[in-house]
XYZ file of N, CA and C in Angstrom:
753
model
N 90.231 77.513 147.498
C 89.487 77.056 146.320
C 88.076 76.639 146.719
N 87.243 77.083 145.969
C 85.822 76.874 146.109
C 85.253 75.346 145.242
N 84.494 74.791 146.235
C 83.218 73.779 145.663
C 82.026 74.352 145.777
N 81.768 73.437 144.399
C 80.001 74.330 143.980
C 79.425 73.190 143.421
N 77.987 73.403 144.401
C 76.996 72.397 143.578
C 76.275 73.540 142.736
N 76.307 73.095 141.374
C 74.280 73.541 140.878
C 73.348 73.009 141.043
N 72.208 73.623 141.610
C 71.014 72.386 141.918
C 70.145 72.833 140.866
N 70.265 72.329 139.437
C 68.899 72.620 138.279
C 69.938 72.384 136.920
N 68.953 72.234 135.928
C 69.744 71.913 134.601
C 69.092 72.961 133.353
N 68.790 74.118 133.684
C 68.199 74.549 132.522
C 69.164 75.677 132.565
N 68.516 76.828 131.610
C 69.613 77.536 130.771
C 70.717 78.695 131.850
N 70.172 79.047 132.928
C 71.229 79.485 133.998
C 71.960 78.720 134.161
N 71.730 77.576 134.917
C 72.486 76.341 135.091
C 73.468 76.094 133.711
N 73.217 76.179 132.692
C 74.263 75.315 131.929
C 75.152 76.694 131.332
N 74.770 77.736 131.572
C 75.825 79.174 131.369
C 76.346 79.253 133.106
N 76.232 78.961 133.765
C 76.901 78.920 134.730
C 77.675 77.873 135.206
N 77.134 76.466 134.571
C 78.263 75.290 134.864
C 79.631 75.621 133.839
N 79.384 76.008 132.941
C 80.862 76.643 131.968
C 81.626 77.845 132.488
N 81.026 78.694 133.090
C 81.661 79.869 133.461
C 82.383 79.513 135.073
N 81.840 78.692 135.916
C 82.662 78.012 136.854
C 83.340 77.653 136.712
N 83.457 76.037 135.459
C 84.403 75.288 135.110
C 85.608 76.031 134.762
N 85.439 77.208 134.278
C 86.436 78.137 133.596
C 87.313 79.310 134.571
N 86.525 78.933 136.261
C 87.281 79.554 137.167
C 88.313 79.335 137.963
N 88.959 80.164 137.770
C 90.461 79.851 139.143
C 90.080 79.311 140.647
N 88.762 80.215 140.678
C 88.675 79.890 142.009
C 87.862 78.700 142.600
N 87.486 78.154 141.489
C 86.666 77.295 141.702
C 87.707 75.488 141.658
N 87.223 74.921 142.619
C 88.295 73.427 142.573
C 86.959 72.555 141.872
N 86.300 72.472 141.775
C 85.038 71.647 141.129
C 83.977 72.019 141.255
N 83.127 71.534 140.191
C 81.836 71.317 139.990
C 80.859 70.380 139.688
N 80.035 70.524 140.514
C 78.480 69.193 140.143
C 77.215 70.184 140.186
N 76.764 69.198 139.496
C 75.321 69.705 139.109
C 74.076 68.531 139.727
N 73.347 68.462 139.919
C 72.362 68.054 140.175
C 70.800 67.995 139.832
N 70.737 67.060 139.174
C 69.310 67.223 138.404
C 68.290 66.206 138.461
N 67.113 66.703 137.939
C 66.152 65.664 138.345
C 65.972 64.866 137.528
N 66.023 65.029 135.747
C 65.589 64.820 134.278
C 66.968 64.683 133.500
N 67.371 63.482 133.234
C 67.953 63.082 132.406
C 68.063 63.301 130.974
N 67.340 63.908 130.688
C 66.774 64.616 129.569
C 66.873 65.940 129.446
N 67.162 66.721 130.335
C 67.301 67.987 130.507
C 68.969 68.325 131.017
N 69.404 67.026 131.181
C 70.611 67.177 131.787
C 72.356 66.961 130.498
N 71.104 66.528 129.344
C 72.343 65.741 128.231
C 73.328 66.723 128.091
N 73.515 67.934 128.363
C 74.401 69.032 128.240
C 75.614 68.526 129.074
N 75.213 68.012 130.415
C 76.573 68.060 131.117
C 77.478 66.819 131.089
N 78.881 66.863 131.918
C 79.211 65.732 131.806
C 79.004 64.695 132.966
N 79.255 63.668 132.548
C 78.904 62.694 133.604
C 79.291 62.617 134.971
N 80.376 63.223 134.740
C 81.482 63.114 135.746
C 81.252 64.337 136.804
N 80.293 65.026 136.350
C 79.843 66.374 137.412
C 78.242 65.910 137.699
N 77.350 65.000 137.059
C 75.831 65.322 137.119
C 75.851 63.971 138.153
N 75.135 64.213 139.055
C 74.096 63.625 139.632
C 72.531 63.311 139.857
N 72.033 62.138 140.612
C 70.732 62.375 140.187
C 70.102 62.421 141.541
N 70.976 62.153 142.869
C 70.635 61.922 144.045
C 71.569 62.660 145.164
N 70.361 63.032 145.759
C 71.393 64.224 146.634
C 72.352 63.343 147.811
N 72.370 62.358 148.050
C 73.167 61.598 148.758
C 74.455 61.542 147.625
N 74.598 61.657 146.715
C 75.647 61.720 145.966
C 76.776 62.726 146.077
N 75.758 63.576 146.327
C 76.816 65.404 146.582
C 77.615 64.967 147.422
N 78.620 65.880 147.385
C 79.716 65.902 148.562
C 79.070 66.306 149.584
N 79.749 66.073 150.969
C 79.243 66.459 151.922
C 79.499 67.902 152.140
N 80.797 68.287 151.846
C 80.237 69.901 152.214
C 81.161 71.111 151.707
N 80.283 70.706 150.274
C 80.718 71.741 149.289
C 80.901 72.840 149.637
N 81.530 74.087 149.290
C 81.551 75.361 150.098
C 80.165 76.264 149.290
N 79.805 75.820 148.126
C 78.453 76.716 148.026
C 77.186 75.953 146.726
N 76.387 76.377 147.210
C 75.239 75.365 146.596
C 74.283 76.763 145.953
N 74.310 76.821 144.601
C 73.795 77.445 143.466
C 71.963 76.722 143.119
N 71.273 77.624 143.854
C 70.037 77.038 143.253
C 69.689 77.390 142.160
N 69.802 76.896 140.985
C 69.217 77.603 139.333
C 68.101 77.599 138.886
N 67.013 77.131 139.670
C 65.318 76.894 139.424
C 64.690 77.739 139.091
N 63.548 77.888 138.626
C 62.544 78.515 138.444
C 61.821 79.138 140.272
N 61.546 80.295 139.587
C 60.982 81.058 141.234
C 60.641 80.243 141.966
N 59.759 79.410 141.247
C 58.528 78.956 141.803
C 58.839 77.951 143.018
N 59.730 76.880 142.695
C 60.681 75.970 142.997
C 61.628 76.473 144.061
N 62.124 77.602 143.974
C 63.172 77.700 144.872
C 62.973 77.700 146.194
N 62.045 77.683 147.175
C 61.818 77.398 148.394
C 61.758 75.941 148.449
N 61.169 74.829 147.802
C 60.773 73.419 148.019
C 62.319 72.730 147.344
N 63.356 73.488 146.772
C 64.509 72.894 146.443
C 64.962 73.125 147.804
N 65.454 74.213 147.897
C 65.774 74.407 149.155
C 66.074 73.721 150.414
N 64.937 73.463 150.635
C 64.086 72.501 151.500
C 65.020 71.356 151.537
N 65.083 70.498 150.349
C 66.017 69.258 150.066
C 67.447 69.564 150.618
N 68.143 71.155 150.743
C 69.317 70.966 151.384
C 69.468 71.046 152.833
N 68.656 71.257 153.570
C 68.299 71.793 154.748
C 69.828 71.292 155.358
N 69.917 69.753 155.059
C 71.055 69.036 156.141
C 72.389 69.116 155.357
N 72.719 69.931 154.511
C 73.606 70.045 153.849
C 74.271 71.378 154.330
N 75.650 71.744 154.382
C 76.549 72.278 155.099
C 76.952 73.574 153.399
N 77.518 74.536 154.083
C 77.643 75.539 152.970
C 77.318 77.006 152.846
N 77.247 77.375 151.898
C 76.537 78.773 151.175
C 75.801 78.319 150.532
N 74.222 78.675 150.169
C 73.375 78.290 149.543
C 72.782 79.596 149.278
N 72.525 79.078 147.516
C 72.319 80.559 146.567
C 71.755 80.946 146.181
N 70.339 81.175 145.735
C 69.294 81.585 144.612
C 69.902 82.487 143.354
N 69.339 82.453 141.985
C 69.975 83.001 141.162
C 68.602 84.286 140.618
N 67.865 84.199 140.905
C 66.285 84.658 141.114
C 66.729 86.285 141.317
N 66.000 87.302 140.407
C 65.824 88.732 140.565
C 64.655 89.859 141.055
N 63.813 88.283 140.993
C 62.755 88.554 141.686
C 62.526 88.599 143.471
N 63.318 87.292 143.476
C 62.928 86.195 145.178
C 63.788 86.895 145.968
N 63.583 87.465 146.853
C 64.168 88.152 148.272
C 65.192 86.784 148.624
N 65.683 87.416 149.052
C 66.687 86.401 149.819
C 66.513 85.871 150.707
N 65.592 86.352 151.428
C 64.990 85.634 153.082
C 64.172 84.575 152.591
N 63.379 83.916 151.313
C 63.264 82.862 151.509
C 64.322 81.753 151.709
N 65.685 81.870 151.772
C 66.368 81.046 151.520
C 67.048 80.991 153.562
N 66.041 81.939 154.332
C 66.727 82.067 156.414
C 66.785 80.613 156.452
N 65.897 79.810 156.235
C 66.376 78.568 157.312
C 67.720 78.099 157.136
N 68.635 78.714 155.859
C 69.765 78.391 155.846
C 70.947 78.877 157.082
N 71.550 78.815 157.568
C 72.569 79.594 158.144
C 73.249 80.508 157.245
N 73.584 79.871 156.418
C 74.474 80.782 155.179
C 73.917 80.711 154.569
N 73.776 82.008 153.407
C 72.588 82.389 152.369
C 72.804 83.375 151.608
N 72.640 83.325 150.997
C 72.655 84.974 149.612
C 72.058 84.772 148.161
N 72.495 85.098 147.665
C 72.195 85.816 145.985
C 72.926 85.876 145.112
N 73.335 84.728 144.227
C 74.464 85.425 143.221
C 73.301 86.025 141.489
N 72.514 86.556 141.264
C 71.910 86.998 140.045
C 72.501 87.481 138.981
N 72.644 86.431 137.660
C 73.004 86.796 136.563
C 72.227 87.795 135.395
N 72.142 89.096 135.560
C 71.753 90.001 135.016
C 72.011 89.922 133.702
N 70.857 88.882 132.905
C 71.093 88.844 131.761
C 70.429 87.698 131.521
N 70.007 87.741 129.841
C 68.988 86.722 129.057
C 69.603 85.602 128.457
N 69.603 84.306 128.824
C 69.918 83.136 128.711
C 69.255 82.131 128.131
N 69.858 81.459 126.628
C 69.276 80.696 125.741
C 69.926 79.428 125.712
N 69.307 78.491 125.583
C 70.853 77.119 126.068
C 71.123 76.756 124.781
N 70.380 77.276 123.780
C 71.799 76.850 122.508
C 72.361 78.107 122.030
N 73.044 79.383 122.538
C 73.384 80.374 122.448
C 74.600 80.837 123.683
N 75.458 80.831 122.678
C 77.093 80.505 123.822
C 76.889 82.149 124.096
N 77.529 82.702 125.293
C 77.699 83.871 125.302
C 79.260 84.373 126.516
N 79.655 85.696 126.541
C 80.708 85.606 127.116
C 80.197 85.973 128.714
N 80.271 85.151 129.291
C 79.730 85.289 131.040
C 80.198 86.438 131.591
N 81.911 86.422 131.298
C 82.583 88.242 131.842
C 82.094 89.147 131.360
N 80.872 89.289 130.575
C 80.257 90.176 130.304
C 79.042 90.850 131.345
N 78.654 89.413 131.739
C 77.702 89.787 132.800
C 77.492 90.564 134.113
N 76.680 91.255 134.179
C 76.518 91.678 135.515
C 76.490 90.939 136.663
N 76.737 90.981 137.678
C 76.061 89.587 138.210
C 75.749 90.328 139.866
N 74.815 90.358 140.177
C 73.905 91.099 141.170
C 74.403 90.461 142.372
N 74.712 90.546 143.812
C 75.275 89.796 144.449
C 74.767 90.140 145.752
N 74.340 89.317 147.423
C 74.007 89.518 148.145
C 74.128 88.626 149.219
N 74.331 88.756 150.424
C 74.176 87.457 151.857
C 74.238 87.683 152.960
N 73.963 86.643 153.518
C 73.181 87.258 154.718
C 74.377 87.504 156.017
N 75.418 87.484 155.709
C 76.685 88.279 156.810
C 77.974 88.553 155.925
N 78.857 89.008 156.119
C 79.739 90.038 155.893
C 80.571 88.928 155.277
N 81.308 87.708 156.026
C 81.592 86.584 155.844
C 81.194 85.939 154.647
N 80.097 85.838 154.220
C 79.144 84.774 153.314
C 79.293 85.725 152.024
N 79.374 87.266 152.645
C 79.341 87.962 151.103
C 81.102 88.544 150.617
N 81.648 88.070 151.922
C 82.942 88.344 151.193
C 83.710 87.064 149.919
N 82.991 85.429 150.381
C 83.395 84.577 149.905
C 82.751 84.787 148.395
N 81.381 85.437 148.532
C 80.219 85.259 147.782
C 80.713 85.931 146.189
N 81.576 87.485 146.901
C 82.233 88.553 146.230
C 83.629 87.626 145.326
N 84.306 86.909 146.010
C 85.258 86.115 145.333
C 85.067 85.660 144.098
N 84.015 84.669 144.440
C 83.150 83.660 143.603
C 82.919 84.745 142.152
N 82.459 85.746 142.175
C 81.617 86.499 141.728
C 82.506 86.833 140.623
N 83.657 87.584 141.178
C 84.692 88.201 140.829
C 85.358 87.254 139.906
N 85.451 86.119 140.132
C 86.351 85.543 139.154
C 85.323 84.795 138.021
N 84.260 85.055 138.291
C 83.306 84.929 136.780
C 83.251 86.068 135.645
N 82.963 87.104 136.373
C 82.374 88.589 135.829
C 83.147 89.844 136.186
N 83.468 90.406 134.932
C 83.885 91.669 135.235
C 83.212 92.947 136.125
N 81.872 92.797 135.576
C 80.991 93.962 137.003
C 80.226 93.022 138.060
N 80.744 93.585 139.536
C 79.873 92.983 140.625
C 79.458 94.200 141.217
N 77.949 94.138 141.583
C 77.429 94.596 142.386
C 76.667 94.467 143.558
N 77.052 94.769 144.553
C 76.225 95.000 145.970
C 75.149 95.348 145.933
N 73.639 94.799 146.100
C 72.254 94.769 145.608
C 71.845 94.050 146.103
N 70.900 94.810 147.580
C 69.891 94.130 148.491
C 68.870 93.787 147.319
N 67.365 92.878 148.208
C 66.503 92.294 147.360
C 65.871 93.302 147.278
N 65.550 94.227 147.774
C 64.889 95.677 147.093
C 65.253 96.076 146.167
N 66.346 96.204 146.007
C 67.180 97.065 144.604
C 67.083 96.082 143.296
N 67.432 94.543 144.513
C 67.235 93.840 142.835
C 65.698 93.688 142.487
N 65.075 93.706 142.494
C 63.535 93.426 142.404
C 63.360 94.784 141.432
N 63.528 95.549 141.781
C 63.850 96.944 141.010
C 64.660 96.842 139.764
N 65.938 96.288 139.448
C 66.654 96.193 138.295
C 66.220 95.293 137.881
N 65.336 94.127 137.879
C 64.606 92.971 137.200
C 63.694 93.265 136.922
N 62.821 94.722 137.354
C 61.729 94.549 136.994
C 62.054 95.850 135.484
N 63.177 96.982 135.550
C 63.781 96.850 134.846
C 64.541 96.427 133.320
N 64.777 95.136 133.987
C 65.300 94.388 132.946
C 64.255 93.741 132.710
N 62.641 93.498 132.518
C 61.893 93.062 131.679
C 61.408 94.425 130.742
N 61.446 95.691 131.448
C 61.238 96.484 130.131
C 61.777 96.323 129.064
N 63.142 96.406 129.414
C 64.162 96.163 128.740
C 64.767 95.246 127.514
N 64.520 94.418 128.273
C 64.283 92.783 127.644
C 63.392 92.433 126.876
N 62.266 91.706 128.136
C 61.216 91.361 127.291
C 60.166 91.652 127.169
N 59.877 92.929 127.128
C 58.790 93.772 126.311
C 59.601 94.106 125.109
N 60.787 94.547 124.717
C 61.460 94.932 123.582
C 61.396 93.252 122.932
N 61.728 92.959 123.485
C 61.645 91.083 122.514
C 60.206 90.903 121.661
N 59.512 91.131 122.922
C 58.125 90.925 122.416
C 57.554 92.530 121.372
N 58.197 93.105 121.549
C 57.345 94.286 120.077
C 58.493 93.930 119.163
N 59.571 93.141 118.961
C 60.572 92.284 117.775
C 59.102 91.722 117.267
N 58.599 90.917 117.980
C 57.938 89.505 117.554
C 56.363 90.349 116.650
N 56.301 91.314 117.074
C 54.963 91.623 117.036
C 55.298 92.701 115.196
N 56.356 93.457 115.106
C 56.996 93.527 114.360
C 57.525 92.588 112.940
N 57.825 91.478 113.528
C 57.932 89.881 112.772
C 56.744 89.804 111.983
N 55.598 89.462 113.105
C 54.334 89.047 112.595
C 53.813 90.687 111.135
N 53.993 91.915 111.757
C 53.755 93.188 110.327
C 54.210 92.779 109.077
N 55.436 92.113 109.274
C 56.545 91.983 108.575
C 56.100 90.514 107.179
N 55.850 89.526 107.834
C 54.970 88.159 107.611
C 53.503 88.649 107.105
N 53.187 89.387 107.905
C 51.325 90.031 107.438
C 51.586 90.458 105.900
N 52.592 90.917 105.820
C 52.767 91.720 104.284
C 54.490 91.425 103.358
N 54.093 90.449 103.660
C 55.348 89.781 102.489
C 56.620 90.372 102.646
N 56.862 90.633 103.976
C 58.508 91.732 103.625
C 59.293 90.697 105.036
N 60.540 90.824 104.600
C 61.314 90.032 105.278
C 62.065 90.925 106.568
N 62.109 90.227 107.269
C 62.412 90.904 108.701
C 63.320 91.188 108.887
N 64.290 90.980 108.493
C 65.876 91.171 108.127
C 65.635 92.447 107.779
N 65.207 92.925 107.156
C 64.891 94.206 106.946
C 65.229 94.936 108.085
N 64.726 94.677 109.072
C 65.002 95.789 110.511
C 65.852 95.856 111.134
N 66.864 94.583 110.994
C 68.152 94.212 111.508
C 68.835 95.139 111.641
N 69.351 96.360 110.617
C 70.180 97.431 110.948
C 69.437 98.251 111.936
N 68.351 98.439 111.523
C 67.274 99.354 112.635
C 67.360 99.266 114.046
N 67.371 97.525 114.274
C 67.744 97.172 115.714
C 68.736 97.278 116.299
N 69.593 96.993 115.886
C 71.296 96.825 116.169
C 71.884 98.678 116.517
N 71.510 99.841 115.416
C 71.861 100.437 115.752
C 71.341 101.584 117.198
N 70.073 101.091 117.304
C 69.175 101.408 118.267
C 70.133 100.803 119.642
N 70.264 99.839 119.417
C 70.561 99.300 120.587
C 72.318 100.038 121.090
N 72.992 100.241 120.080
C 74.359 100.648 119.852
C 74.407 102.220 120.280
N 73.486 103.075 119.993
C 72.962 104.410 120.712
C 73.158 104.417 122.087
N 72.557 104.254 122.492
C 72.399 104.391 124.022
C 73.474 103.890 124.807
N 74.580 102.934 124.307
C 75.736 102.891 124.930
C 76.676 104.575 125.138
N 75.984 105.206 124.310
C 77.140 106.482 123.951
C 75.683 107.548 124.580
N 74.299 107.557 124.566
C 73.513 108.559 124.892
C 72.188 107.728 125.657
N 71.606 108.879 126.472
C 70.572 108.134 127.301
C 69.345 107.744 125.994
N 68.841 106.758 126.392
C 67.210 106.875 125.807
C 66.340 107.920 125.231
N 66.285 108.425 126.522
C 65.692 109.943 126.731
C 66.111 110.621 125.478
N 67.249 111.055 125.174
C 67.939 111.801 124.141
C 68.295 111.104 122.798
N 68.080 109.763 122.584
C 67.702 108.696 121.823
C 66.654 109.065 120.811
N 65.226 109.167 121.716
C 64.015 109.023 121.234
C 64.053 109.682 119.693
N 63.379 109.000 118.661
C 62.758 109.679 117.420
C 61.361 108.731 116.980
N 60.861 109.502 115.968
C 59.835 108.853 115.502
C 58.538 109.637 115.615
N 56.920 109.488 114.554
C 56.413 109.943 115.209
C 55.893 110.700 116.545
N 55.450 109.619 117.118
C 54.900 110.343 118.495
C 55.969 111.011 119.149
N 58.122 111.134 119.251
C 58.318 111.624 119.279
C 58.082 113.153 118.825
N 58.233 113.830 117.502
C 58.102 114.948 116.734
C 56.240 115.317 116.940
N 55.559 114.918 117.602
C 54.333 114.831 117.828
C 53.502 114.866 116.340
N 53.602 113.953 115.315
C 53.295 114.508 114.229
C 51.813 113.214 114.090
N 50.887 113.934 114.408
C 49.806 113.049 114.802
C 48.776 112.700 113.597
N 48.999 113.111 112.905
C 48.877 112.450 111.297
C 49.156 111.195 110.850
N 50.233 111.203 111.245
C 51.340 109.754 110.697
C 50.895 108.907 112.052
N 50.313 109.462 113.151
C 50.290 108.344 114.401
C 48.856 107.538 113.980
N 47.385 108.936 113.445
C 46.227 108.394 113.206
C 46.751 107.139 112.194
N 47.588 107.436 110.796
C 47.838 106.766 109.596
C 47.823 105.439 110.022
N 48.901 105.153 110.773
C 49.490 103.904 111.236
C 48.808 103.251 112.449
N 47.995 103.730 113.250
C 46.788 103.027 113.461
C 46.109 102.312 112.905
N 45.862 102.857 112.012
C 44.559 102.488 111.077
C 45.440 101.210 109.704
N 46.542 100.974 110.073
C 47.401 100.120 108.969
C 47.211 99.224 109.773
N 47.068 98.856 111.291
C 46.787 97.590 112.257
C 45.783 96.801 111.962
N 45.673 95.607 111.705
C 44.139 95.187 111.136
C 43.947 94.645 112.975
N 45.111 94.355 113.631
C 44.614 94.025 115.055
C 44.489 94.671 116.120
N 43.272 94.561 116.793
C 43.049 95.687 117.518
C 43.918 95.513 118.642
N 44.210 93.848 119.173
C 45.926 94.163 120.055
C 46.592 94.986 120.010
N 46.773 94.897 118.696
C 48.407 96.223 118.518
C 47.806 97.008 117.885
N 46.990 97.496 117.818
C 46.360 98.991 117.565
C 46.687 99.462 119.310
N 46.027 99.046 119.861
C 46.005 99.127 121.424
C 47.132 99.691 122.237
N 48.237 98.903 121.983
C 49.769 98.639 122.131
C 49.988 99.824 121.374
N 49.808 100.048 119.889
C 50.549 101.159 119.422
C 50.364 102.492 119.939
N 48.660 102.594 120.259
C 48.081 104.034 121.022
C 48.729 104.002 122.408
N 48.685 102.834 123.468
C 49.871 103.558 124.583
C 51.330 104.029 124.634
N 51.679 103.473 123.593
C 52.682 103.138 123.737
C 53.576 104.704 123.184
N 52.683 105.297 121.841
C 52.847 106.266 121.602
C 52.412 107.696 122.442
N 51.239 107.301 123.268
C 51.215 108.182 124.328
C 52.226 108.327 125.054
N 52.702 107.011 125.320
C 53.726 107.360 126.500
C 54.953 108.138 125.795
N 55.082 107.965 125.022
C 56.463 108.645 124.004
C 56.018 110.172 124.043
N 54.923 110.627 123.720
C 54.403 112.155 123.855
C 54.380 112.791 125.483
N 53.576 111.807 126.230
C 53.969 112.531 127.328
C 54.765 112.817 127.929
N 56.157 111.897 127.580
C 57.258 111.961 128.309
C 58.393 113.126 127.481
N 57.201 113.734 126.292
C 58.822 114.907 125.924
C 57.509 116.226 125.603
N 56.397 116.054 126.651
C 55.447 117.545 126.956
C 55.727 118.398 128.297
C-alpha cells in the first residue's frame, strides 16, 4: 500500500486528492499547502501547513504546482525520503535529479475545481528515473486511470504542446465566438449542438476527414464575406490564418 503526499492545493491537486482517496492502492493521503484559503476544499485530517508535519517517509510525494514553482518546491523536500513527482507536461523530469527517486505522473487533461469529473477517464502520462521507481510509479497510475502511458519528457512536451491546440486554442475561438454571438444579440447556446457534435466526430473519424466549411470547399466568396462581418481586426486576422491553414492543408 502506497503513501502520498500532495504538495499544492489548486485544481490538479484537488482532482487528484479524490481520485487517490478512491484508491486501493493507496493507504493515505496528505496534502500540503501554503494558503488556507486555497486549501478549504480539503479535509483537515489530510492538510497540513508545515512540512515537519508530513510523515517521514511517505512512499511518494506529488508536486501539483505551477511550472514555475516546481524546482523551488522541490527544493523544500530535498531531506525527505520517497518518490517525488511533478505533474507538469511541459517540465522535463531532470529538473526534479537532485532527487534519488523521481518521475512524472501527468494528468492529460483540463481541470476546473468546481467541475467534478471521472479521473478513470484520464490519460495519465507516466515516467522515472529507474525501472524500480517506474514500476511502483505504473501501480500508482494504474489504479487511478484506465489508460497509462510510457512517455519520456520529449514525447510529453510534444502531447502538451498538442493538447493546447487542442484545448486551449479551441476554448479560446468558443470565447471569441461568445463575444460574435453577444456583438449581435444571439445567444450562444445556439452553437451548443454545433460543438458537441464536432467534438463527437472525430471519436469515430480523423480531423483531417472531419474538415467542412468554407475555406474547406475553397469557396472564397463566403471567406472575403465573413471577413468583412469582423468589425475586429484581431479576429479578422485569426479568421484569415486560420482559414489559410484549412486551404492549404486540403491543396
Amino acid at each position: 500500500m502506497l503513501k502520498v503526499v500532495i504538495v499544492g492545493t489548486g485544481n490538479v491537486a484537488k482532482h487528484l486528492f479524490d481520485a487517490l482517496k478512491a484508491s486501493e492502492q493507496v493507504e493515505s493521503v496528505q496534502v500540503w499547502g501554503r494558503s488556507s484559503k486555497a486549501s478549504e476544499y480539503f479535509d483537515t485530517e489530510s492538510l497540513v501547513f508545515e512540512l515537519h508535519q508530513l510523515p517521514e517517509e511517505p512512499t511518494i510525494y506529488i508536486i501539483a504546482v505551477s511550472d514555475d514553482s516546481i524546482v523551488s518546491v522541490s527544493e523544500k523536500l530535498e531531506e525527505k525520503r520517497g518518490l517525488v513527482l511533478h505533474t507538469s507536461g511541459s517540465t522535463p523530469m531532470s529538473v526534479l535529479e537532485k532527487h534519488p527517486n523521481h518521475g512524472v505522473l501527468y494528468p492529460l487533461q483540463t481541470f476546473s475545481r468546481d467541475r467534478s469529473l471521472d479521473f478513470a477517464s484520464v490519460p495519465l502520462c507516466i515516467e522515472a528515473n529507474t525501472d524500480g521507481n517506474l514500476s511502483t510509479l505504473r501501480t500508482l497510475a494504474r489504479s487511478l486511470a484506465e489508460k497509462v502511458y510510457d512517455i519520456n519528457s520529449e514525447k510529453r512536451k510534444q502531447v502538451h504542446l498538442a493538447a493546447v491546440f487542442a484545448n486551449n486554442f479551441t476554448n479560446h475561438l468558443y470565447h471569441l465566438a461568445h463575444e460574435l454571438c453577444e456583438e449581435h444579440q444571439l445567444p450562444f447556446d445556439i452553437l451548443t449542438p454545433l460543438i458537441i457534435e464536432t467534438a463527437k466526430k472525430i471519436k469515430h473519424r480523423s480531423p483531417y476527414d472531419m474538415q467542412t466549411g468554407p475555406a474547406r470547399r475553397g469557396d472564397l466568396s463566403v471567406l472575403q464575406k465573413q471577413q468583412g462581418f469582423l468589425n475586429s481586426q484581431y479576429q479578422r486576422e485569426i479568421y484569415k490564418l486560420l482559414s489559410e491553414s484549412i486551404k492549404k492543408t486540403y491543396t
